């Protein structure tokens, strides 16, 4: 029984040590043209339209109640 407890403790310590030693990549994902990779780009034009209640690229408006059926229809 002592051997089993010792092995479990040893495995737990080794897992803890191996988890602490992994390195996290500090490099950033670089995307050349963000507009190709995103459906919704938060640029100056989009912000101005959102302030007016307009969702760019859709006929939906934020100042009206939007139902899921409207979103599915559009």
XYZ file of C-alpha atoms in Angstrom:
74
model
C 0.000 0.000 0.000
C 2.913 2.332 0.747
C 4.324 1.711 -2.721
C 0.999 2.650 -4.367
C 0.787 5.879 -2.347
C 4.397 6.683 -3.213
C 3.776 6.086 -6.933
C 0.629 8.235 -6.953
C 2.479 11.045 -5.177
C 5.427 10.744 -7.575
C 3.125 10.857 -10.612
C 1.292 13.906 -9.221
C 4.573 15.745 -8.610
C 5.887 14.886 -12.083
C 2.651 16.069 -13.722
C 2.829 19.328 -11.766
C 6.458 19.895 -12.744
C 5.852 19.088 -16.415
C 2.842 21.424 -16.483
C 4.895 24.281 -15.088
C 7.698 23.802 -17.566
C 5.652 24.198 -20.749
C 6.314 27.413 -22.633
C 3.550 29.551 -24.044
C 4.131 31.081 -27.434
C 4.456 34.849 -27.128
C 4.216 35.534 -30.841
C 1.148 37.294 -32.151
C -0.996 36.014 -34.959
C -0.289 38.260 -37.893
C -2.990 38.654 -40.465
C -2.114 40.738 -43.482
C -5.587 41.775 -44.573
C -7.992 41.669 -41.643
C -11.009 42.404 -43.841
C -10.680 39.001 -45.517
C -10.723 37.162 -42.186
C -13.561 38.937 -40.423
C -17.244 39.297 -41.109
C -17.562 42.417 -38.956
C -14.696 44.941 -38.972
C -14.791 47.609 -36.292
C -13.416 50.527 -38.265
C -14.297 54.248 -38.117
C -17.111 53.913 -40.665
C -18.694 50.997 -38.807
C -18.496 52.850 -35.482
C -20.238 55.908 -36.963
C -23.015 53.721 -38.362
C -23.414 51.851 -35.045
C -23.778 55.173 -33.226
C -26.702 55.920 -35.563
C -28.181 52.455 -34.929
C -27.264 51.013 -38.325
C -25.696 47.576 -38.604
C -23.386 47.775 -41.611
C -24.207 45.337 -44.384
C -27.743 44.576 -43.171
C -31.088 46.370 -43.269
C -31.426 45.786 -39.503
C -31.367 48.751 -37.136
C -30.468 48.753 -33.449
C -33.122 51.325 -32.519
C -35.903 48.906 -33.551
C -36.751 45.654 -31.813
C -35.015 42.842 -33.685
C -36.596 39.400 -33.609
C -34.813 36.186 -34.479
C -37.292 35.621 -37.304
C -36.197 38.962 -38.834
C -32.545 37.940 -38.657
C -33.289 34.533 -40.208
C -35.385 36.123 -42.969
C -32.650 38.600 -43.876
